[in-house]
CSV table of C-alpha atoms and ligand atoms in Angstrom, one decimal:
chain,number,residue,atom,x,y,z
A,1,MET,CA,17.3,-7.6,15.4
A,2,ILE,CA,13.8,-9.3,15.3
A,3,ILE,CA,12.5,-11.2,18.3
A,4,THR,CA,9.4,-13.3,17.7
A,5,LEU,CA,7.1,-13.9,20.7
A,6,ASP,CA,4.2,-16.3,21.3
A,7,GLN,CA,0.8,-15.0,22.1
A,8,THR,CA,1.0,-15.8,25.8
A,9,VAL,CA,4.4,-14.0,26.4
A,10,PRO,CA,4.6,-12.9,30.1
A,11,ASP,CA,5.0,-9.2,30.8
A,12,ALA,CA,8.3,-10.0,32.6
A,13,THR,CA,9.8,-11.1,29.3
A,14,ARG,CA,8.7,-7.9,27.6
A,15,THR,CA,10.2,-5.9,30.5
A,16,ALA,CA,13.5,-7.8,30.3
A,17,ILE,CA,13.7,-7.2,26.5
A,18,ALA,CA,12.8,-3.5,26.9
A,19,ASP,CA,15.5,-3.1,29.6
A,20,ALA,CA,18.1,-4.8,27.5
A,21,ALA,CA,17.1,-2.6,24.5
A,22,ALA,CA,17.3,0.5,26.6
A,23,LEU,CA,20.9,-0.4,27.4
A,24,LEU,CA,21.6,-0.4,23.7
A,25,GLY,CA,19.9,2.9,23.3
A,26,SER,CA,17.1,1.4,21.2
A,27,GLY,CA,13.4,1.6,21.7
A,28,TYR,CA,11.1,-1.4,22.3
A,29,ARG,CA,8.9,-1.8,19.3
A,30,GLU,CA,6.3,-4.5,19.5
A,31,LEU,CA,4.0,-5.2,16.6
A,32,VAL,CA,0.9,-7.4,16.9
A,33,TRP,CA,-0.3,-8.7,13.6
A,34,ASP,CA,-4.0,-9.2,13.0
A,35,ASP,CA,-3.6,-13.0,13.4
A,36,GLY,CA,-2.2,-12.4,16.9
A,37,ALA,CA,1.5,-13.1,16.1
A,38,ARG,CA,3.9,-10.7,17.8
A,39,VAL,CA,7.4,-9.5,16.9
A,40,VAL,CA,9.7,-7.0,18.5
A,41,ALA,CA,12.3,-5.0,16.5
A,42,ILE,CA,15.4,-3.8,18.3
A,43,ASP,CA,18.1,-1.7,16.8
A,44,GLY,CA,21.1,-3.7,17.8
A,45,ASP,CA,22.0,-7.2,19.0
A,46,LEU,CA,20.9,-8.2,22.5
A,47,ALA,CA,22.5,-10.8,24.6
A,48,VAL,CA,21.5,-14.3,23.5
A,49,THR,CA,20.1,-15.0,27.0
A,50,ILE,CA,16.9,-13.4,25.7
A,51,ALA,CA,16.3,-16.5,23.8
A,52,ASP,CA,15.7,-18.5,27.0
A,53,LEU,CA,13.0,-16.2,28.3
A,54,PRO,CA,9.5,-17.6,28.4
A,55,GLY,CA,7.4,-16.7,25.4
A,56,VAL,CA,10.4,-16.0,23.1
A,57,THR,CA,10.1,-18.1,20.0
A,58,GLY,CA,13.0,-16.8,17.8
A,59,LEU,CA,15.8,-14.3,17.5
A,60,PHE,CA,17.1,-13.1,14.1
A,61,ASP,CA,19.8,-10.5,13.6
A,62,LYS,CA,19.4,-9.7,9.9
A,63,HIS,CA,17.8,-6.9,7.8
A,64,LYS,CA,18.4,-4.0,10.2
A,65,ALA,CA,17.0,-1.4,7.8
A,66,TYR,CA,13.5,-2.9,7.5
A,67,MET,CA,13.1,-5.7,10.1
A,68,LEU,CA,9.3,-5.6,10.6
A,69,ALA,CA,8.6,-5.5,6.8
A,70,SER,CA,11.1,-8.3,6.1
A,71,THR,CA,10.2,-12.0,5.5
A,72,ILE,CA,12.1,-12.7,8.7
A,73,ALA,CA,9.2,-11.1,10.7
A,74,ARG,CA,6.7,-13.3,9.0
A,75,ALA,CA,6.1,-15.2,5.7
A,76,ARG,CA,3.1,-13.4,4.2
A,77,SER,CA,0.5,-11.0,5.4
A,78,THR,CA,-2.9,-10.0,4.3
A,79,VAL,CA,-4.6,-6.7,4.9
A,80,GLN,CA,-8.3,-6.3,5.4
A,81,VAL,CA,-10.0,-3.2,4.1
A,82,GLY,CA,-13.7,-3.1,4.9
A,83,ASN,CA,-15.0,-6.4,3.5
A,84,ALA,CA,-12.1,-6.7,1.0
A,85,VAL,CA,-8.9,-8.7,1.6
A,86,ILE,CA,-5.6,-7.9,-0.1
A,87,GLY,CA,-3.0,-10.7,-0.3
A,88,SER,CA,-5.3,-13.7,-0.9
A,89,ALA,CA,-5.3,-15.8,-4.0
A,90,GLN,CA,-7.8,-13.6,-5.8
A,91,PRO,CA,-6.4,-10.2,-7.1
A,92,THR,CA,-8.0,-7.2,-5.3
A,93,ILE,CA,-9.2,-4.6,-7.8
A,94,MET,CA,-9.3,-0.9,-6.6
A,95,ALA,CA,-10.9,1.4,-9.2
A,96,GLY,CA,-12.4,4.9,-9.4
A,97,PRO,CA,-11.6,8.3,-10.7
A,98,CYS,CA,-8.2,10.0,-10.3
A,99,VAL,CA,-10.1,12.9,-8.5
A,100,VAL,CA,-13.5,12.9,-6.9
A,101,GLU,CA,-15.8,15.1,-9.0
A,102,ASP,CA,-19.5,15.6,-8.3
A,103,ARG,CA,-21.4,13.2,-6.0
A,104,GLU,CA,-23.7,11.8,-8.7
A,105,THR,CA,-20.8,11.0,-11.1
A,106,LEU,CA,-18.8,9.4,-8.3
A,107,ILE,CA,-21.7,7.2,-7.2
A,108,ALA,CA,-22.4,6.1,-10.8
A,109,THR,CA,-18.7,5.4,-11.2
A,110,ALA,CA,-18.6,3.3,-8.0
A,111,PHE,CA,-21.5,1.1,-9.1
A,112,ALA,CA,-19.9,0.7,-12.5
A,113,ALA,CA,-16.6,-0.2,-10.8
A,114,GLN,CA,-18.3,-2.8,-8.6
A,115,ALA,CA,-20.1,-4.3,-11.6
A,116,ALA,CA,-16.7,-4.5,-13.3
A,117,GLY,CA,-15.2,-6.6,-10.4
A,118,ALA,CA,-13.6,-3.9,-8.2
A,119,THR,CA,-14.0,-4.3,-4.5
A,120,ILE,CA,-12.4,-1.0,-3.3
A,121,LEU,CA,-13.3,2.4,-4.6
A,122,ARG,CA,-10.5,4.9,-5.2
A,123,GLY,CA,-10.7,8.7,-5.6
A,124,GLY,CA,-8.6,11.7,-4.6
A,125,ALA,CA,-10.1,14.4,-2.5
A,126,PHE,CA,-6.7,16.0,-1.6
A,127,LYS,CA,-4.6,15.8,-4.8
A,128,PRO,CA,-0.8,16.2,-4.9
A,129,ARG,CA,-0.7,18.1,-8.2
A,130,THR,CA,2.6,18.8,-9.8
A,131,SER,CA,1.5,22.4,-10.7
A,132,PRO,CA,0.1,24.5,-7.9
A,133,TYR,CA,-2.4,25.9,-10.5
A,134,ALA,CA,-3.9,22.5,-11.3
A,135,PHE,CA,-7.2,21.5,-9.7
A,136,GLN,CA,-6.2,20.4,-6.1
A,137,GLY,CA,-9.4,18.4,-5.4
A,138,HIS,CA,-12.6,19.1,-3.5
A,139,GLY,CA,-11.0,18.4,0.0
A,140,GLU,CA,-13.5,17.5,2.7
A,141,LEU,CA,-16.4,17.7,0.3
A,142,GLY,CA,-14.7,15.1,-1.8
A,143,LEU,CA,-14.3,12.9,1.3
A,144,GLN,CA,-18.1,13.3,1.9
A,145,HIS,CA,-18.8,12.2,-1.6
A,146,LEU,CA,-16.6,9.1,-1.1
A,147,ALA,CA,-18.5,8.2,2.1
A,148,ALA,CA,-21.8,8.6,0.2
A,149,ALA,CA,-20.5,6.3,-2.5
A,150,ARG,CA,-19.5,3.7,0.1
A,151,ASP,CA,-23.0,4.0,1.7
A,152,ALA,CA,-24.6,3.4,-1.7
A,153,THR,CA,-22.5,0.5,-2.8
A,154,GLY,CA,-21.0,-1.0,0.3
A,155,MET,CA,-17.5,-0.7,-1.2
A,156,PRO,CA,-14.7,0.5,1.2
A,157,VAL,CA,-12.8,3.6,-0.1
A,158,VAL,CA,-9.1,4.5,-0.4
A,159,THR,CA,-8.0,8.1,-0.7
A,160,GLU,CA,-4.9,10.1,-0.3
A,161,VAL,CA,-3.7,11.9,2.8
A,162,MET,CA,-0.9,14.4,2.1
A,163,GLU,CA,-0.2,16.0,5.5
A,164,PRO,CA,0.2,14.7,9.1
A,165,ASP,CA,-2.4,17.3,10.2
A,166,GLN,CA,-5.0,15.9,7.7
A,167,VAL,CA,-4.7,12.3,9.0
A,168,ASP,CA,-7.5,12.6,11.5
A,169,LEU,CA,-9.9,14.2,9.0
A,170,VAL,CA,-9.2,11.7,6.2
A,171,ALA,CA,-9.4,8.7,8.5
A,172,THR,CA,-12.9,9.8,9.6
A,173,TYR,CA,-14.1,9.1,6.1
A,174,ALA,CA,-11.7,6.6,4.5
A,175,ASP,CA,-11.2,2.9,5.0
A,176,MET,CA,-7.7,3.0,3.7
A,177,LEU,CA,-5.2,5.9,3.6
A,178,GLN,CA,-3.1,6.4,0.5
A,179,ILE,CA,0.4,7.8,0.8
A,180,GLY,CA,1.3,9.2,-2.6
A,181,SER,CA,4.5,8.7,-4.6
A,182,ARG,CA,5.6,12.2,-3.8
A,183,ASN,CA,5.2,11.6,-0.1
A,184,MET,CA,6.8,8.2,0.2
A,185,GLN,CA,9.6,9.6,2.3
A,186,ASN,CA,7.6,12.2,4.2
A,187,TYR,CA,8.6,10.7,7.6
A,188,PRO,CA,6.2,12.8,9.8
A,189,LEU,CA,3.3,11.6,7.6
A,190,LEU,CA,4.5,8.0,7.7
A,191,ARG,CA,4.7,8.2,11.5
A,192,ALA,CA,1.3,9.8,11.8
A,193,VAL,CA,-0.5,7.0,9.8
A,194,GLY,CA,1.6,4.4,11.7
A,195,LYS,CA,0.1,5.6,14.9
A,196,ARG,CA,-3.4,4.5,13.8
A,197,ASN,CA,-4.6,1.0,13.0
A,198,VAL,CA,-6.1,2.0,9.7
A,199,PRO,CA,-4.9,0.2,6.5
A,200,VAL,CA,-2.3,2.2,4.5
A,201,LEU,CA,-1.6,2.0,0.7
A,202,LEU,CA,2.1,3.1,0.4
A,203,LYS,CA,2.9,4.1,-3.2
A,204,ARG,CA,6.5,3.8,-4.3
A,205,GLY,CA,8.3,7.1,-4.8
A,206,TYR,CA,8.9,7.4,-8.5
A,207,ALA,CA,12.6,7.8,-7.9
A,208,ALA,CA,12.9,5.5,-4.9
A,209,THR,CA,14.7,2.2,-4.8
A,210,VAL,CA,12.9,-0.9,-3.6
A,211,GLU,CA,14.9,-0.8,-0.4
A,212,GLU,CA,13.9,2.8,0.3
A,213,TRP,CA,10.3,1.8,-0.3
A,214,LEU,CA,10.6,-1.0,2.3
A,215,MET,CA,12.2,1.3,4.8
A,216,ALA,CA,9.3,3.8,4.3
A,217,ALA,CA,6.9,0.9,5.1
A,218,GLU,CA,9.0,0.1,8.1
A,219,TYR,CA,8.3,3.6,9.5
A,220,ILE,CA,4.6,2.8,9.5
A,221,LEU,CA,5.1,-0.7,11.0
A,222,ALA,CA,7.5,0.6,13.6
A,223,GLN,CA,4.7,2.8,15.0
A,224,GLY,CA,2.5,-0.2,15.6
A,225,ASN,CA,0.3,-0.3,12.5
A,226,PRO,CA,0.7,-3.7,10.7
A,227,ASN,CA,-1.8,-2.9,7.9
A,228,VAL,CA,0.5,-1.8,5.1
A,229,VAL,CA,0.0,-2.6,1.4
A,230,LEU,CA,2.8,-1.6,-1.1
A,231,CYS,CA,1.9,-0.2,-4.6
A,232,GLU,CA,4.3,-0.1,-7.5
A,233,ARG,CA,3.2,2.9,-9.6
A,234,GLY,CA,6.0,3.5,-12.1
A,235,ILE,CA,9.4,5.1,-11.9
A,236,ARG,CA,11.0,8.0,-13.8
A,237,ALA,CA,12.8,6.7,-16.9
A,238,PHE,CA,14.3,8.4,-20.0
A,239,ASP,CA,11.6,7.9,-22.6
A,240,PRO,CA,9.1,10.8,-22.9
A,241,ALA,CA,6.7,8.3,-24.7
A,242,PHE,CA,5.6,7.2,-21.2
A,243,ARG,CA,4.6,9.4,-18.2
A,244,PHE,CA,6.4,6.9,-16.0
A,245,THR,CA,7.7,3.3,-16.5
A,246,LEU,CA,6.0,0.6,-14.6
A,247,ASP,CA,8.8,-1.2,-12.9
A,248,LEU,CA,7.6,-4.8,-12.8
A,249,ASN,CA,11.0,-6.0,-11.7
A,250,ALA,CA,10.1,-4.5,-8.4
A,251,VAL,CA,7.1,-6.9,-7.8
A,252,PRO,CA,8.9,-10.2,-7.6
A,253,MET,CA,11.9,-8.4,-6.0
A,254,ALA,CA,9.8,-7.0,-3.2
A,255,ARG,CA,8.0,-10.3,-2.9
A,256,GLU,CA,11.4,-11.9,-2.1
A,257,LEU,CA,12.1,-9.3,0.6
A,258,THR,CA,8.8,-8.5,2.3
A,259,HIS,CA,5.7,-10.3,3.5
A,260,LEU,CA,3.5,-7.2,2.8
A,261,PRO,CA,0.9,-7.4,0.0
A,262,ILE,CA,2.0,-5.7,-3.2
A,263,ILE,CA,-0.4,-4.1,-5.8
A,264,VAL,CA,0.3,-2.5,-9.2
A,265,ASP,CA,-0.9,0.8,-10.6
A,266,PRO,CA,-0.8,0.6,-14.4
A,267,SER,CA,-2.6,3.9,-14.8
A,268,HIS,CA,0.2,6.2,-13.3
A,269,GLY,CA,2.8,3.6,-14.3
A,270,THR,CA,2.1,4.2,-18.0
A,271,GLY,CA,0.2,7.5,-18.3
A,272,LYS,CA,-1.4,6.0,-21.4
A,273,ARG,CA,-4.9,4.5,-21.7
A,274,SER,CA,-4.0,1.9,-24.3
A,275,LEU,CA,-1.2,0.5,-22.1
A,276,VAL,CA,-3.2,0.1,-18.9
A,277,GLY,CA,-4.7,-3.3,-19.8
A,278,PRO,CA,-1.5,-5.0,-20.9
A,279,MET,CA,0.5,-3.7,-18.0
A,280,ALA,CA,-2.2,-4.6,-15.5
A,281,LEU,CA,-2.1,-8.2,-16.7
A,282,ALA,CA,1.7,-8.2,-16.7
A,283,GLY,CA,1.6,-7.0,-13.1
A,284,ILE,CA,-0.7,-9.9,-12.0
A,285,ALA,CA,1.6,-12.3,-13.9
A,286,ALA,CA,4.5,-10.9,-12.0
A,287,GLY,CA,2.8,-11.8,-8.8
A,288,ALA,CA,0.9,-8.7,-7.7
A,289,ASP,CA,-1.9,-9.1,-5.2
A,290,GLY,CA,-4.1,-6.6,-6.9
A,291,LEU,CA,-4.4,-3.5,-9.1
A,292,ILE,CA,-5.4,0.1,-8.7
A,293,ILE,CA,-6.8,1.6,-11.9
A,294,GLU,CA,-8.3,5.0,-12.8
A,295,ILE,CA,-11.7,4.8,-14.4
A,296,HIS,CA,-14.4,7.3,-15.4
A,297,PRO,CA,-17.7,7.0,-17.2
A,298,ASP,CA,-16.5,9.4,-19.8
A,299,PRO,CA,-12.7,9.3,-19.6
A,300,ASP,CA,-12.0,12.2,-22.0
A,301,THR,CA,-13.8,14.6,-19.7
A,302,ALA,CA,-12.1,13.4,-16.5
A,303,LEU,CA,-10.8,16.4,-14.5
A,304,CYS,CA,-7.5,14.8,-13.8
A,305,ASP,CA,-5.3,12.2,-15.6
A,306,ALA,CA,-7.8,11.7,-18.5
A,307,ALA,CA,-5.1,10.3,-20.8
A,308,GLN,CA,-4.6,7.3,-18.6
A,309,THR,CA,-8.2,6.8,-17.6
A,310,ILE,CA,-10.3,3.9,-19.0
A,311,THR,CA,-14.0,3.0,-19.0
A,312,PRO,CA,-15.7,0.7,-16.6
A,313,ALA,CA,-16.3,-1.7,-19.5
A,314,GLN,CA,-12.6,-1.8,-20.2
A,315,LEU,CA,-12.0,-2.5,-16.5
A,316,ALA,CA,-14.4,-5.5,-16.6
A,317,VAL,CA,-12.2,-7.1,-19.3
A,318,ILE,CA,-9.1,-6.5,-17.3
A,319,THR,CA,-10.6,-7.9,-14.1
A,320,ALA,CA,-11.8,-11.1,-15.9
A,321,GLN,CA,-8.4,-11.6,-17.5
A,322,ALA,CA,-6.5,-10.8,-14.2
A,323,ASN,CA,-8.5,-13.5,-12.4
A,324,ALA,CA,-7.7,-16.0,-15.1
A,325,ILE,CA,-4.0,-15.2,-14.9
A,326,ALA,CA,-4.0,-15.4,-11.1
A,327,GLN,CA,-5.4,-18.9,-11.4
A,328,ILE,CA,-2.5,-20.2,-13.5
A,329,ARG,CA,0.4,-18.3,-11.9
A,330,GLN,CA,2.7,-20.0,-9.4
A,331,PRO,CA,1.6,-19.3,-5.8
A,332,GLU,CA,5.2,-18.1,-5.2
A,333,THR,CA,6.6,-16.7,-8.5
A,334,ALA,CA,10.2,-17.3,-7.6
A,335,LEU,CA,11.8,-20.1,-9.5
A,336,LEU,CA,14.1,-22.5,-7.7
A,337,PRO,CA,17.8,-22.0,-8.4
A,338,VAL,CA,19.0,-24.4,-11.0
A,339,GLY,CA,21.8,-26.8,-10.1
B,1,LIG,C1,-3.1,8.9,-7.4
B,1,LIG,O1,-3.2,7.7,-7.2
B,1,LIG,O2,-4.1,9.6,-7.7
B,1,LIG,C2,-1.8,9.5,-7.4
B,1,LIG,C3,-1.6,10.8,-7.3
B,1,LIG,O3,-0.8,8.6,-7.5
B,1,LIG,P1,0.8,8.8,-7.3
B,1,LIG,O4,1.0,9.3,-5.9
B,1,LIG,O5,1.3,7.4,-7.5
B,1,LIG,O6,1.3,9.8,-8.4
B,2,LIG,MN1,-4.2,10.2,-11.1
């Protein structure tokens, strides 16, 4: 169940809830959102007398699988990454190469991304390659290049962390930690990023249901980190014409179920350069709070994912059109039931 608390809740109330939760064999998980709102998630139903304690503003006994991520815990949330905000009216554009290459190319790409309207720089230093023989990324050197690009442009950076033991290192350099599709259900990793207050970009597993994705987000929230952004990046379907199939059903579906910001990755979601623009715009029309797109100054020579990588000039067109679509879409995309 979810218990909402006001900001001045006395410690005695917390202790009473924790004691009652312990009787149920559940932990006491209190999450403080950036705006100061507080919720406690308990695995089980406590006695209703909790409702009368000072500081308790609500009790809800639904959505046991992902209570903190659900719209019962709060209506909408925003996540701040450096000077960028995800979840506001304006779509947030994250862009950069699939993999960080040399420092000069990365810095040039970062300036080009910024000029094209991106506010967060992406780039992989530790890469989850499907083949163990493929280029695995430059590791810490890549992180240093990302930090140099941030220093040069002022853009915060998002990069992937693949192992719990790497979280400290990656968090030293990154403004946002990316959990890749292949790691969406790596629970030790989810717990490790949940123990820090750093923003997390949680990509949907390419064979995961929306509910499994929200439960993965719950692992992070349940450790006390409220800064989670979801990313729909395509699921495995039957047609080899596409690397993955961007599941845009998932965007308004997740929007109904969770308050967390949701972005769309049309690069991995299609695998094909010519489809990135149309599916990026479709994602914004479906209600996404932003996009993450792979760009490179010379896409054909990109060391990773060249086939789905576009130019900064192409990104600029997408950004302008995405902003225009965001202005005309409904603030809440769900239509009222008819009749
Ligand atoms: C990436 O963004 O570079 C990446 C590897 O994505 P995914 O985990 O979605 O495949
Ligand atoms: Mn990639």
